[in-house]
Amino acid sequence: MAVQVGRRALFQAVRVQATGRESARSLSCSRQYVRFGKVSPSSRLNGHGARHYSSDPKEDLHVRHLDGEDAGIVVVGINRPKAKNSISKNLVKMMCEAVEDIKNNNKVRSVIICSLVPGIFCAGADLKERAKMHQSEVGPFVSKARALITELGNLPVPTIAAIDGAALGGGLEMALACDIRITSNTAKMGLVETKLAIIPGAGGTQRLPRVISVSLAKELIFAARVVDGTEACRLGLANHSVEQNKSGDAAYLRALELAREINPQGPIAIRMAKLAINQGIEVDLSTGLAIEEACYAQVIPTKDRLEGLSAFKEKRRPHFKGE
């Protein structure tokens, strides 16, 4: 009976996911992020391997939608060089609006989160800004940052964190909310909050044990241990570890390769696969199979499924439209 009730509820949920009409969750964000037009497939955000420096808060986040054969790939670049990409009030506002915009855009097929600053992915919370906050402000700010990272994790499309430098504290928590993590071998990763007599507050205590093992997660968090990209890959914290290149964007380039592998697949199928995995992993197998059934039901009536069958029969590449 419980499975049947869960199945009915999930059918309703996946209909919303499949059509992309999910109502926007309430995140207090203003439209401040910098949005760019189209970009050539081989470049990052400011040219291949190039970075852009600015003290203008409006430059803290760059969002680009790739074009051509890469259409559907969105690259989100953090750009706070003077603050080591630390998470500030302004960055949270800009990121949550970018996430909301991506969530409501059915043309998006995958998202890459990266850094425009050499040697750093995200150093965690902006402690200089935090020190100026009144104690009463800290809790609400952490709650807003947690909500942002949760929304990042709830994006219906695949998300890839390209970690070309240090991802510490909240920076690693942001990466943990992504579906896939790719790191350079020289990158440093760790939940180091216990050094400050606090604990990870944006999902780290929950996501890290789900990504690696409970005992390993406890060890890393208790000891505030930092590991390099090679060790992160060995632990299962990263999917791939690549040797860093001279321009310092090896992880980004590998992430782009992976996004290009995902791009040609059926977009509705990818969304349903992500939903089935994310929801199913949290429940027992019987309920998980019901979730898979509900998600599968959403792809049966699509034009993309018929296009896939026709392409297979005609021995050609399918052209999926997300319909």
mmCIF file of C-alpha atoms in Angstrom, residues 86-243:
data_model
loop_
_atom_site.group_PDB
_atom_site.id
_atom_site.type_symbol
_atom_site.label_atom_id
_atom_site.label_comp_id
_atom_site.label_asym_id
_atom_site.label_seq_id
_atom_site.Cartn_x
_atom_site.Cartn_y
_atom_site.Cartn_z
ATOM 1 C CA SER A 86 34.886 32.512 -0.993
ATOM 2 C CA ILE A 87 31.134 32.412 -0.524
ATOM 3 C CA SER A 88 29.812 35.894 0.212
ATOM 4 C CA LYS A 89 26.312 37.307 0.479
ATOM 5 C CA ASN A 90 26.619 38.687 -3.033
ATOM 6 C CA LEU A 91 27.858 35.406 -4.511
ATOM 7 C CA VAL A 92 24.980 33.520 -2.896
ATOM 8 C CA LYS A 93 22.498 35.975 -4.409
ATOM 9 C CA MET A 94 24.048 35.690 -7.844
ATOM 10 C CA MET A 95 24.362 31.910 -7.755
ATOM 11 C CA CYS A 96 20.848 31.225 -6.544
ATOM 12 C CA GLU A 97 19.409 33.377 -9.328
ATOM 13 C CA ALA A 98 21.594 31.595 -11.886
ATOM 14 C CA VAL A 99 20.457 28.207 -10.548
ATOM 15 C CA GLU A 100 16.820 29.288 -10.675
ATOM 16 C CA ASP A 101 17.244 30.486 -14.248
ATOM 17 C CA ILE A 102 18.858 27.200 -15.300
ATOM 18 C CA LYS A 103 16.163 25.153 -13.577
ATOM 19 C CA ASN A 104 13.433 26.851 -15.589
ATOM 20 C CA ASN A 105 15.217 26.578 -18.952
ATOM 21 C CA ASN A 106 14.300 23.364 -20.774
ATOM 22 C CA LYS A 107 17.055 23.933 -23.331
ATOM 23 C CA VAL A 108 19.775 23.320 -20.735
ATOM 24 C CA ARG A 109 21.202 19.790 -20.920
ATOM 25 C CA SER A 110 24.137 19.960 -18.508
ATOM 26 C CA VAL A 111 25.900 22.426 -16.208
ATOM 27 C CA ILE A 112 29.597 22.834 -15.425
ATOM 28 C CA ILE A 113 30.537 24.671 -12.224
ATOM 29 C CA CYS A 114 34.122 25.942 -12.427
ATOM 30 C CA SER A 115 36.453 28.734 -11.333
ATOM 31 C CA LEU A 116 37.981 31.587 -13.300
ATOM 32 C CA VAL A 117 40.666 32.067 -10.657
ATOM 33 C CA PRO A 118 43.943 30.092 -10.925
ATOM 34 C CA GLY A 119 44.574 27.518 -8.228
ATOM 35 C CA ILE A 120 41.243 27.868 -6.435
ATOM 36 C CA PHE A 121 37.783 26.395 -6.862
ATOM 37 C CA CYS A 122 36.186 27.861 -3.741
ATOM 38 C CA ALA A 123 37.785 28.456 -0.341
ATOM 39 C CA GLY A 124 34.493 28.162 1.540
ATOM 40 C CA ALA A 125 32.766 30.891 3.501
ATOM 41 C CA ASP A 126 34.016 34.454 3.280
ATOM 42 C CA LEU A 127 35.394 34.609 6.819
ATOM 43 C CA LYS A 128 36.279 38.305 6.582
ATOM 44 C CA GLU A 129 32.667 39.096 5.776
ATOM 45 C CA ARG A 130 31.500 36.591 8.396
ATOM 46 C CA ALA A 131 33.603 38.314 11.099
ATOM 47 C CA LYS A 132 31.716 41.554 10.467
ATOM 48 C CA MET A 133 28.309 39.877 10.832
ATOM 49 C CA HIS A 134 26.335 40.143 14.021
ATOM 50 C CA GLN A 135 25.759 36.769 15.645
ATOM 51 C CA SER A 136 22.072 37.009 14.732
ATOM 52 C CA GLU A 137 22.987 37.303 11.034
ATOM 53 C CA VAL A 138 25.115 34.165 10.851
ATOM 54 C CA GLY A 139 22.303 31.612 11.132
ATOM 55 C CA PRO A 140 20.117 33.125 8.374
ATOM 56 C CA PHE A 141 23.103 33.512 6.054
ATOM 57 C CA VAL A 142 24.153 29.879 6.541
ATOM 58 C CA SER A 143 20.536 28.836 5.931
ATOM 59 C CA LYS A 144 20.478 30.765 2.658
ATOM 60 C CA ALA A 145 23.789 29.230 1.545
ATOM 61 C CA ARG A 146 22.464 25.786 2.476
ATOM 62 C CA ALA A 147 19.280 26.437 0.470
ATOM 63 C CA LEU A 148 21.383 27.476 -2.532
ATOM 64 C CA ILE A 149 23.472 24.300 -2.427
ATOM 65 C CA THR A 150 20.310 22.221 -2.014
ATOM 66 C CA GLU A 151 18.824 23.885 -5.092
ATOM 67 C CA LEU A 152 22.023 23.175 -7.000
ATOM 68 C CA GLY A 153 21.671 19.524 -6.040
ATOM 69 C CA ASN A 154 18.024 19.549 -7.132
ATOM 70 C CA LEU A 155 18.686 20.819 -10.652
ATOM 71 C CA PRO A 156 16.985 18.344 -13.021
ATOM 72 C CA VAL A 157 19.960 18.193 -15.408
ATOM 73 C CA PRO A 158 23.438 16.699 -14.846
ATOM 74 C CA THR A 159 25.832 18.976 -12.973
ATOM 75 C CA ILE A 160 29.619 18.649 -13.108
ATOM 76 C CA ALA A 161 32.038 20.328 -10.702
ATOM 77 C CA ALA A 162 35.373 21.068 -12.401
ATOM 78 C CA ILE A 163 37.820 21.407 -9.519
ATOM 79 C CA ASP A 164 41.096 22.896 -10.765
ATOM 80 C CA GLY A 165 42.172 24.214 -7.375
ATOM 81 C CA ALA A 166 41.341 24.175 -3.681
ATOM 82 C CA ALA A 167 37.768 23.245 -2.732
ATOM 83 C CA LEU A 168 37.506 23.695 1.015
ATOM 84 C CA GLY A 169 34.588 23.858 3.428
ATOM 85 C CA GLY A 170 31.576 25.295 1.639
ATOM 86 C CA GLY A 171 33.465 25.029 -1.646
ATOM 87 C CA LEU A 172 33.606 21.257 -1.319
ATOM 88 C CA GLU A 173 29.990 21.205 -0.138
ATOM 89 C CA MET A 174 29.051 22.969 -3.366
ATOM 90 C CA ALA A 175 30.965 20.358 -5.358
ATOM 91 C CA LEU A 176 29.339 17.535 -3.372
ATOM 92 C CA ALA A 177 25.915 18.818 -4.453
ATOM 93 C CA CYS A 178 26.923 18.239 -8.075
ATOM 94 C CA ASP A 179 26.320 14.868 -9.741
ATOM 95 C CA ILE A 180 29.916 14.443 -10.876
ATOM 96 C CA ARG A 181 33.228 15.825 -9.643
ATOM 97 C CA ILE A 182 36.324 16.091 -11.818
ATOM 98 C CA THR A 183 39.530 17.295 -10.224
ATOM 99 C CA SER A 184 43.059 18.070 -11.249
ATOM 100 C CA ASN A 185 45.705 16.015 -9.478
ATOM 101 C CA THR A 186 47.035 19.141 -7.760
ATOM 102 C CA ALA A 187 43.678 20.296 -6.385
ATOM 103 C CA LYS A 188 43.051 20.224 -2.635
ATOM 104 C CA MET A 189 39.732 19.137 -1.150
ATOM 105 C CA GLY A 190 38.486 18.978 2.422
ATOM 106 C CA LEU A 191 35.776 19.822 4.944
ATOM 107 C CA VAL A 192 37.924 21.759 7.398
ATOM 108 C CA GLU A 193 35.271 23.394 9.575
ATOM 109 C CA THR A 194 36.290 21.646 12.804
ATOM 110 C CA LYS A 195 39.491 23.727 12.710
ATOM 111 C CA LEU A 196 37.221 26.696 13.408
ATOM 112 C CA ALA A 197 35.266 24.836 16.110
ATOM 113 C CA ILE A 198 32.210 24.525 13.844
ATOM 114 C CA ILE A 199 30.853 21.765 11.589
ATOM 115 C CA PRO A 200 30.035 21.678 7.869
ATOM 116 C CA GLY A 201 26.773 23.585 7.617
ATOM 117 C CA ALA A 202 25.757 23.341 3.959
ATOM 118 C CA GLY A 203 25.206 19.614 3.612
ATOM 119 C CA GLY A 204 28.726 18.279 4.088
ATOM 120 C CA THR A 205 27.891 15.967 6.993
ATOM 121 C CA GLN A 206 25.139 14.386 4.900
ATOM 122 C CA ARG A 207 26.488 14.326 1.347
ATOM 123 C CA LEU A 208 30.055 13.240 2.038
ATOM 124 C CA PRO A 209 29.008 9.957 3.752
ATOM 125 C CA ARG A 210 26.689 9.264 0.832
ATOM 126 C CA VAL A 211 29.488 9.812 -1.689
ATOM 127 C CA ILE A 212 32.229 7.865 0.101
ATOM 128 C CA SER A 213 31.647 5.732 3.215
ATOM 129 C CA VAL A 214 30.366 6.773 6.620
ATOM 130 C CA SER A 215 33.602 5.877 8.407
ATOM 131 C CA LEU A 216 35.804 7.633 5.846
ATOM 132 C CA ALA A 217 33.593 10.714 5.951
ATOM 133 C CA LYS A 218 33.870 10.792 9.728
ATOM 134 C CA GLU A 219 37.652 10.525 9.529
ATOM 135 C CA LEU A 220 37.978 13.355 7.023
ATOM 136 C CA ILE A 221 35.582 15.653 8.903
ATOM 137 C CA PHE A 222 36.880 14.869 12.409
ATOM 138 C CA ALA A 223 40.507 15.431 11.363
ATOM 139 C CA ALA A 224 39.700 18.367 9.022
ATOM 140 C CA ARG A 225 41.872 16.505 6.532
ATOM 141 C CA VAL A 226 42.683 17.909 3.106
ATOM 142 C CA VAL A 227 43.366 15.471 0.240
ATOM 143 C CA ASP A 228 44.731 16.086 -3.235
ATOM 144 C CA GLY A 229 42.908 15.225 -6.443
ATOM 145 C CA THR A 230 44.556 11.831 -6.838
ATOM 146 C CA GLU A 231 43.576 10.759 -3.318
ATOM 147 C CA ALA A 232 40.077 12.193 -3.777
ATOM 148 C CA CYS A 233 39.627 9.990 -6.823
ATOM 149 C CA ARG A 234 40.896 6.935 -4.938
ATOM 150 C CA LEU A 235 38.414 7.572 -2.133
ATOM 151 C CA GLY A 236 35.544 7.976 -4.598
ATOM 152 C CA LEU A 237 35.181 11.660 -3.778
ATOM 153 C CA ALA A 238 35.960 12.512 -7.422
ATOM 154 C CA ASN A 239 34.975 10.613 -10.551
ATOM 155 C CA HIS A 240 38.157 11.525 -12.424
ATOM 156 C CA SER A 241 41.514 13.049 -11.547
ATOM 157 C CA VAL A 242 43.505 14.550 -14.410
ATOM 158 C CA GLU A 243 47.036 15.914 -14.563
#
